[in-house]
PDB file of C-alpha atoms and ligand atoms in Angstrom:
ATOM      1  CA  UNK A   1     106.188 147.128 125.678  1.00 40.00           C
ATOM      2  CA  UNK A   2     104.302 143.922 124.107  1.00 43.00           C
ATOM      3  CA  UNK A   3     105.893 144.118 121.220  1.00 43.00           C
ATOM      4  CA  UNK A   4     109.403 143.940 122.286  1.00 45.00           C
ATOM      5  CA  UNK A   5     108.491 140.377 123.819  1.00 53.00           C
ATOM      6  CA  UNK A   6     107.380 139.099 121.011  1.00 65.00           C
ATOM      7  CA  UNK A   7     109.668 139.639 118.724  1.00 86.00           C
ATOM      8  CA  UNK A   8     112.265 137.639 117.427  1.00 91.00           C
ATOM      9  CA  UNK A   9     110.910 134.339 116.576  1.00 95.00           C
ATOM     10  CA  UNK A  10     113.071 131.898 118.642  1.00 97.00           C
ATOM     11  CA  UNK A  11     115.454 134.115 119.477  1.00 96.00           C
ATOM     12  CA  UNK A  12     113.271 136.569 121.129  1.00 96.00           C
ATOM     13  CA  UNK A  13     113.386 137.344 124.751  1.00 94.00           C
ATOM     14  CA  UNK A  14     109.482 136.207 124.788  1.00 95.00           C
ATOM     15  CA  UNK A  15     110.554 132.372 123.421  1.00 97.00           C
ATOM     16  CA  UNK A  16     113.297 132.017 125.895  1.00 96.00           C
ATOM     17  CA  UNK A  17     112.033 129.176 127.738  1.00 97.00           C
ATOM     18  CA  UNK A  18     111.227 126.854 124.124  1.00 98.00           C
ATOM     19  CA  UNK A  19     114.500 128.286 123.117  1.00 98.00           C
ATOM     20  CA  UNK A  20     116.326 126.410 125.959  1.00 98.00           C
ATOM     21  CA  UNK A  21     114.083 123.112 125.600  1.00 98.00           C
ATOM     22  CA  UNK A  22     114.868 123.037 122.270  1.00 98.00           C
ATOM     23  CA  UNK A  23     118.745 124.206 123.051  1.00 98.00           C
ATOM     24  CA  UNK A  24     118.382 120.535 125.850  1.00 98.00           C
ATOM     25  CA  UNK A  25     116.642 118.619 122.667  1.00 98.00           C
ATOM     26  CA  UNK A  26     119.861 119.674 120.736  1.00 98.00           C
ATOM     27  CA  UNK A  27     122.493 118.619 123.142  1.00 98.00           C
ATOM     28  CA  UNK A  28     120.707 114.879 123.665  1.00 98.00           C
ATOM     29  CA  UNK A  29     120.867 114.676 120.021  1.00 98.00           C
ATOM     30  CA  UNK A  30     124.118 115.871 119.468  1.00 98.00           C
ATOM     31  CA  UNK A  31     125.234 113.463 122.194  1.00 98.00           C
ATOM     32  CA  UNK A  32     123.532 110.624 120.624  1.00 98.00           C
ATOM     33  CA  UNK A  33     125.358 111.475 117.157  1.00 98.00           C
ATOM     34  CA  UNK A  34     129.109 111.477 119.398  1.00 98.00           C
ATOM     35  CA  UNK A  35     128.351 107.939 120.611  1.00 98.00           C
ATOM     36  CA  UNK A  36     127.163 106.971 116.596  1.00 98.00           C
ATOM     37  CA  UNK A  37     130.380 107.940 116.138  1.00 98.00           C
ATOM     38  CA  UNK A  38     131.979 106.432 118.701  1.00 98.00           C
ATOM     39  CA  UNK A  39     129.876 102.534 117.788  1.00 98.00           C
ATOM     40  CA  UNK A  40     130.270 102.997 114.435  1.00 98.00           C
ATOM     41  CA  UNK A  41     134.140 103.736 114.487  1.00 98.00           C
ATOM     42  CA  UNK A  42     134.262 100.012 116.863  1.00 97.00           C
ATOM     43  CA  UNK A  43     132.222  98.722 114.554  1.00 97.00           C
ATOM     44  CA  UNK A  44     133.667  98.941 111.253  1.00 97.00           C
ATOM     45  CA  UNK A  45     137.339  98.134 112.047  1.00 97.00           C
ATOM     46  CA  UNK A  46     135.976  94.769 114.277  1.00 97.00           C
ATOM     47  CA  UNK A  47     134.169  92.593 112.519  1.00 96.00           C
ATOM     48  CA  UNK A  48     135.715  89.635 110.827  1.00 94.00           C
ATOM     49  CA  UNK A  49     135.269  87.315 107.866  1.00 89.00           C
ATOM     50  CA  UNK A  50     134.195  86.817 104.978  1.00 88.00           C
ATOM     51  CA  UNK A  51     130.900  88.881 104.882  1.00 90.00           C
ATOM     52  CA  UNK A  52     132.239  91.220 106.927  1.00 95.00           C
ATOM     53  CA  UNK A  53     133.255  94.036 104.325  1.00 95.00           C
ATOM     54  CA  UNK A  54     129.605  95.022 103.239  1.00 95.00           C
ATOM     55  CA  UNK A  55     128.737  96.455 106.434  1.00 96.00           C
ATOM     56  CA  UNK A  56     131.994  97.794 107.824  1.00 97.00           C
ATOM     57  CA  UNK A  57     132.315  99.834 104.632  1.00 96.00           C
ATOM     58  CA  UNK A  58     129.110 101.225 104.813  1.00 97.00           C
ATOM     59  CA  UNK A  59     129.651 102.116 108.921  1.00 97.00           C
ATOM     60  CA  UNK A  60     132.835 103.922 107.593  1.00 97.00           C
ATOM     61  CA  UNK A  61     130.743 105.713 105.071  1.00 96.00           C
ATOM     62  CA  UNK A  62     128.439 106.971 107.800  1.00 97.00           C
ATOM     63  CA  UNK A  63     130.524 107.299 110.358  1.00 98.00           C
ATOM     64  CA  UNK A  64     130.930 111.050 108.359  1.00 97.00           C
ATOM     65  CA  UNK A  65     127.566 111.741 107.943  1.00 98.00           C
ATOM     66  CA  UNK A  66     126.966 110.965 111.537  1.00 98.00           C
ATOM     67  CA  UNK A  67     130.061 113.653 112.123  1.00 98.00           C
ATOM     68  CA  UNK A  68     128.563 116.108 110.011  1.00 98.00           C
ATOM     69  CA  UNK A  69     125.089 115.889 112.319  1.00 98.00           C
ATOM     70  CA  UNK A  70     127.000 116.453 115.471  1.00 98.00           C
ATOM     71  CA  UNK A  71     128.518 119.156 113.897  1.00 98.00           C
ATOM     72  CA  UNK A  72     125.181 120.926 112.795  1.00 98.00           C
ATOM     73  CA  UNK A  73     123.400 120.624 116.301  1.00 98.00           C
ATOM     74  CA  UNK A  74     126.469 121.972 117.763  1.00 98.00           C
ATOM     75  CA  UNK A  75     126.344 125.062 115.621  1.00 98.00           C
ATOM     76  CA  UNK A  76     122.483 125.223 116.074  1.00 98.00           C
ATOM     77  CA  UNK A  77     123.012 125.273 119.996  1.00 98.00           C
ATOM     78  CA  UNK A  78     124.837 127.839 119.612  1.00 98.00           C
ATOM     79  CA  UNK A  79     122.724 130.233 117.054  1.00 98.00           C
ATOM     80  CA  UNK A  80     120.076 129.929 119.673  1.00 98.00           C
ATOM     81  CA  UNK A  81     122.618 131.319 122.529  1.00 97.00           C
ATOM     82  CA  UNK A  82     123.699 127.673 124.226  1.00 98.00           C
ATOM     83  CA  UNK A  83     127.400 126.594 124.075  1.00 98.00           C
ATOM     84  CA  UNK A  84     128.471 123.130 123.190  1.00 98.00           C
ATOM     85  CA  UNK A  85     128.810 120.620 126.213  1.00 98.00           C
ATOM     86  CA  UNK A  86     132.381 119.562 127.174  1.00 98.00           C
ATOM     87  CA  UNK A  87     133.152 115.666 127.128  1.00 97.00           C
ATOM     88  CA  UNK A  88     132.866 115.525 131.045  1.00 98.00           C
ATOM     89  CA  UNK A  89     128.726 115.752 130.607  1.00 97.00           C
ATOM     90  CA  UNK A  90     129.246 112.682 127.862  1.00 97.00           C
ATOM     91  CA  UNK A  91     127.297 109.350 129.539  1.00 96.00           C
ATOM     92  CA  UNK A  92     127.159 106.462 127.152  1.00 97.00           C
ATOM     93  CA  UNK A  93     123.213 104.857 126.622  1.00 96.00           C
ATOM     94  CA  UNK A  94     124.018 102.615 123.411  1.00 96.00           C
ATOM     95  CA  UNK A  95     125.252  99.464 125.279  1.00 97.00           C
ATOM     96  CA  UNK A  96     123.509  97.360 122.566  1.00 96.00           C
ATOM     97  CA  UNK A  97     125.704  98.498 120.366  1.00 96.00           C
ATOM     98  CA  UNK A  98     128.800  97.260 122.292  1.00 96.00           C
ATOM     99  CA  UNK A  99     131.313  95.400 120.263  1.00 94.00           C
ATOM    100  CA  UNK A 100     130.299  91.506 120.308  1.00 94.00           C
ATOM    101  CA  UNK A 101     132.636  88.607 122.332  1.00 94.00           C
ATOM    102  CA  UNK A 102     132.436  87.073 118.507  1.00 95.00           C
ATOM    103  CA  UNK A 103     133.862  89.267 115.990  1.00 94.00           C
ATOM    104  CA  UNK A 104     132.006  87.322 113.340  1.00 94.00           C
ATOM    105  CA  UNK A 105     128.668  88.168 114.751  1.00 96.00           C
ATOM    106  CA  UNK A 106     127.701  90.315 112.026  1.00 96.00           C
ATOM    107  CA  UNK A 107     123.909  90.095 113.110  1.00 97.00           C
ATOM    108  CA  UNK A 108     124.542  91.421 116.907  1.00 97.00           C
ATOM    109  CA  UNK A 109     126.380  94.724 114.855  1.00 97.00           C
ATOM    110  CA  UNK A 110     123.085  94.953 111.996  1.00 98.00           C
ATOM    111  CA  UNK A 111     121.071  94.801 115.196  1.00 98.00           C
ATOM    112  CA  UNK A 112     122.375  97.384 117.306  1.00 98.00           C
ATOM    113  CA  UNK A 113     122.699  99.605 114.407  1.00 98.00           C
ATOM    114  CA  UNK A 114     119.154  99.559 113.322  1.00 98.00           C
ATOM    115  CA  UNK A 115     118.087  99.918 117.431  1.00 98.00           C
ATOM    116  CA  UNK A 116     120.578 103.260 117.065  1.00 98.00           C
ATOM    117  CA  UNK A 117     118.928 104.650 113.831  1.00 98.00           C
ATOM    118  CA  UNK A 118     115.727 103.926 115.346  1.00 98.00           C
ATOM    119  CA  UNK A 119     116.710 105.932 118.570  1.00 98.00           C
ATOM    120  CA  UNK A 120     117.522 108.587 116.356  1.00 98.00           C
ATOM    121  CA  UNK A 121     114.256 108.563 114.655  1.00 98.00           C
ATOM    122  CA  UNK A 122     111.787 108.626 116.969  1.00 98.00           C
ATOM    123  CA  UNK A 123     113.520 111.124 118.816  1.00 98.00           C
ATOM    124  CA  UNK A 124     113.950 113.597 116.069  1.00 98.00           C
ATOM    125  CA  UNK A 125     110.483 113.358 115.428  1.00 98.00           C
ATOM    126  CA  UNK A 126     110.092 114.274 119.160  1.00 98.00           C
ATOM    127  CA  UNK A 127     112.241 117.423 117.885  1.00 98.00           C
ATOM    128  CA  UNK A 128     110.622 118.324 114.669  1.00 98.00           C
ATOM    129  CA  UNK A 129     107.102 118.491 116.808  1.00 98.00           C
ATOM    130  CA  UNK A 130     108.037 120.591 119.396  1.00 98.00           C
ATOM    131  CA  UNK A 131     109.688 123.320 116.820  1.00 98.00           C
ATOM    132  CA  UNK A 132     106.960 122.779 114.378  1.00 96.00           C
ATOM    133  CA  UNK A 133     105.076 126.802 115.006  1.00 93.00           C
ATOM    134  CA  UNK A 134     108.256 127.741 117.116  1.00 96.00           C
ATOM    135  CA  UNK A 135     111.861 126.946 115.353  1.00 98.00           C
ATOM    136  CA  UNK A 136     111.092 126.341 112.021  1.00 98.00           C
ATOM    137  CA  UNK A 137     115.286 126.947 111.454  1.00 98.00           C
ATOM    138  CA  UNK A 138     115.786 123.772 113.768  1.00 98.00           C
ATOM    139  CA  UNK A 139     112.898 122.156 111.898  1.00 98.00           C
ATOM    140  CA  UNK A 140     114.291 122.271 108.785  1.00 98.00           C
ATOM    141  CA  UNK A 141     117.882 121.286 109.408  1.00 98.00           C
ATOM    142  CA  UNK A 142     116.340 118.157 111.782  1.00 98.00           C
ATOM    143  CA  UNK A 143     114.553 116.866 108.774  1.00 98.00           C
ATOM    144  CA  UNK A 144     117.186 116.839 106.940  1.00 98.00           C
ATOM    145  CA  UNK A 145     119.049 114.718 109.059  1.00 98.00           C
ATOM    146  CA  UNK A 146     116.457 112.707 110.168  1.00 98.00           C
ATOM    147  CA  UNK A 147     116.038 112.050 106.435  1.00 98.00           C
ATOM    148  CA  UNK A 148     119.495 110.586 106.194  1.00 98.00           C
ATOM    149  CA  UNK A 149     119.174 108.210 109.366  1.00 98.00           C
ATOM    150  CA  UNK A 150     116.164 106.783 107.809  1.00 98.00           C
ATOM    151  CA  UNK A 151     118.369 105.987 104.898  1.00 98.00           C
ATOM    152  CA  UNK A 152     120.678 104.576 107.370  1.00 98.00           C
ATOM    153  CA  UNK A 153     118.221 101.993 109.194  1.00 98.00           C
ATOM    154  CA  UNK A 154     116.505 101.018 105.684  1.00 98.00           C
ATOM    155  CA  UNK A 155     120.022  99.979 104.336  1.00 97.00           C
ATOM    156  CA  UNK A 156     121.077  98.019 107.685  1.00 98.00           C
ATOM    157  CA  UNK A 157     117.149  96.228 107.711  1.00 98.00           C
ATOM    158  CA  UNK A 158     118.118  95.016 104.532  1.00 97.00           C
ATOM    159  CA  UNK A 159     121.525  93.794 105.500  1.00 97.00           C
ATOM    160  CA  UNK A 160     119.505  91.668 108.358  1.00 97.00           C
ATOM    161  CA  UNK A 161     117.101  90.394 106.316  1.00 97.00           C
ATOM    162  CA  UNK A 162     119.809  88.668 103.919  1.00 94.00           C
ATOM    163  CA  UNK A 163     121.744  87.840 107.206  1.00 95.00           C
ATOM    164  CA  UNK A 164     118.684  86.292 108.980  1.00 94.00           C
ATOM    165  CA  UNK A 165     118.232  84.115 105.269  1.00 92.00           C
ATOM    166  CA  UNK A 166     121.696  82.574 105.932  1.00 79.00           C
TER     167      UNK A 166
HETATM  168 FE1  FE2 B   1     122.504 110.892 112.883  1.00 77.46          FE
HETATM  169 FE1  FE2 B   2     122.426 107.091 111.242  1.00 77.46          FE
END
């Protein structure tokens, strides 16, 4: 009797509460990725000026990566017996990444990207911490995604340094 409630790891009946908590975190991460895709599309198209190209090209490349992250989060939600939420559940949070009034204001965009990436880095570290000893598969997946976000942040920190010295 005891063993049947203990088997199955994170998919086992005994792990229901932990599993539901992981699914909730994965849904939040999914929405963060989706919103990042929206913000990066806008900011990869809108900017004007000679300096804009490097930033818009970089964002364009990131869109595909963030979309891939959203898909990975979605698939893991389903594996954990959850369901990927519909668009009606979306609510925006990236006030700092709205397109600037002045489309040559690259610093605004670069700072917004750094804030978005930093938010993802903080939250994915939380997921990793919760999943340690509970759900090694989710932990492993999020560690890989975290590495991408750290790379994105580092790249944009370099852009910011350059823009601020001018
Ligand atoms: Fe991402
Ligand atoms: Fe990212």
